[in-house]
Amino acid sequence: MGMWPFGHHDPSRASMGRVLIVDDEENIRRVARLTLTKAGYEVIEGKDGADAIEALNSGENPLLVDVIICDIRMPKINGVEAISYFRSQYPSVPIIVQTGFPDLNLATSLMKQGVSDYLVKPVENEKLIAAVAKAVEGREMFTT
Amino acid sequence: MGPEQSIHIAILGGGRGGTALIELFTRCHGIAITGIADTNPDAPGLRLARNLNIPATDDPVSLVSDMTVDLIVDVTGNPSMPALIERHKSARAEFLGGTAAKLVWSLIQDERDLYEHLAHAEKLSTLGTFAAGIAHEFNNPLHMMLGFAQLIQDTQDPASVQEYIQEIVKQIKHLSNMSTSVNLYARTSAQGELVPVQIPKLLDEAVRMAKFSTILDEVTVIPHYEPVPDIQAEPGELLQVFMNLIVNAVQAMNARGRLTLRTCMENGSITVSVEDTGPGIAPQDLAKIFAPFFTTKKTGKGTGLGLYIVDTIIRKYGGRIEPRSEVGKGTAFRIHFPVAGLPQQTVPSSHPATPASI
Ligand SMILES: Nc1ncnc2c1ncn2[C@@H]1O[C@H](COP(=O)(O)OP(=O)(O)OP(=O)(O)O)[C@@H](O)[C@H]1O
Ligand SMILES: [Mg+2]
């Protein structure tokens, strides 16, 4: 299409940015939503890789997001598959992995694929906000 | 070998020797235990025998005079026993006592040590693959607890605080349940400590534990529990049995399909079945699946010890397991356990005992 789905955010939007959180646990999405909303972000949710991809591609226009936070172990399309999809479709959108797996090999290989952060649960709310802020900042530096 | 060709054995002595002999003989095809005798009616061997529906008595004379006995094994260590047996046994019954019986016993001890090492190795290898799953299953609730706790710090709204606290409490309970399960599984149980086990409860527990090793979200678990009596067992061992069967089923179905768990009474025995809608087992493999180290899984994925351990544990409780499989349709593993301890069992003197040869 030639049109880039993830443009700069609309200045009329009062949010610090839009975050997609992908996790199969409802309460984990909820903690992220409450935390990030308080910090000024707009949050949308996906309950697994397939759901997230659908959320992004549904509607008239592809949804614009500034950061994706993604779990690894999920049903249907798992995190690793979802991440490689996100990287290929939306290469400019930073991805933060937030997972229960303290797996160094996986972390290294995902970082090589361009994932910007690998957070191992339990993650402090402040740390998540900081990681999101850093990712958004990096993206702005990258795209402007 | 049909039951009529079984070797009928009478065991004298219900201490460690007699207990070890029962455990071994119930695992052997072609051996039927006619009964066990010990002058102490509370000897551990007699208790085990009652649980397995093997005739137990405090009268060695009535046991050895049973005409169907082929072999008498004396592990009492009582020096006057051989003479007593000689007077009362039938002419065809052979006698194994003294140093020879001790030798048999030490061979059995050896075999049991070996088995225990294998069982332990299997447990460790399963725990190894579980480690990541366990970390994941624990870190998720921890994450929610931390998250809600920090939200409480920043919130003024009392209703939200109440709600977040409830979530935290819920997660703490969840964590504590999981740690109980892991403990039950990992614990190398004190020898022979049998407690009444509710099979349906343990099956549910096994499903929860299986989540540590595979993703069960797309497996529909269908429990069909008809009431069955409790079984006297080490819960950790039965958990290992059920988990191995469930993990196998889920792996076979590629984490997608229906897993049916059943309990019911069938012909007077407790029947448990684990059924999947996987690809089934090829007829030529069916005879091999219980052998140690037989696996069709990739190296590093399966040790092939799972079903060997399952079979061994089930036999230990006087039960048996039979697979039924149809290629392309699915597999069912059915386990039959005897109903334990009908009170006051004595040695039937006229008809041959059968329980161990089932
Ligand atoms: N439900 C099942 N459906 C299809 N095949 C099965 C099923 N259960 C067991 N099998 C077959 O039996 C083999 C042996 O199973 P077993 O549990 O002993 O070892 P494993 O699963 O390969 O390895 P491990 O249990 O050590 O991880 C399996 O490799 C598989 O081929
Ligand atoms: Mg297995």
mmCIF file of C-alpha atoms in Angstrom, chain B residues 107 194 229 249 268 285 307-308:
data_model
loop_
_atom_site.group_PDB
_atom_site.id
_atom_site.type_symbol
_atom_site.label_atom_id
_atom_site.label_comp_id
_atom_site.label_asym_id
_atom_site.label_seq_id
_atom_site.Cartn_x
_atom_site.Cartn_y
_atom_site.Cartn_z
ATOM 1 C CA LEU B 107 19.378 -59.290 44.884
ATOM 2 C CA LEU B 194 0.588 -45.327 52.310
ATOM 3 C CA PRO B 229 -13.201 -45.856 46.777
ATOM 4 C CA ALA B 249 -1.481 -37.461 25.767
ATOM 5 C CA GLY B 268 -15.126 -54.885 41.019
ATOM 6 C CA ASP B 285 4.982 -50.006 18.749
ATOM 7 C CA LEU B 307 5.547 -45.409 30.740
ATOM 8 C CA TYR B 308 8.071 -47.822 32.251
#
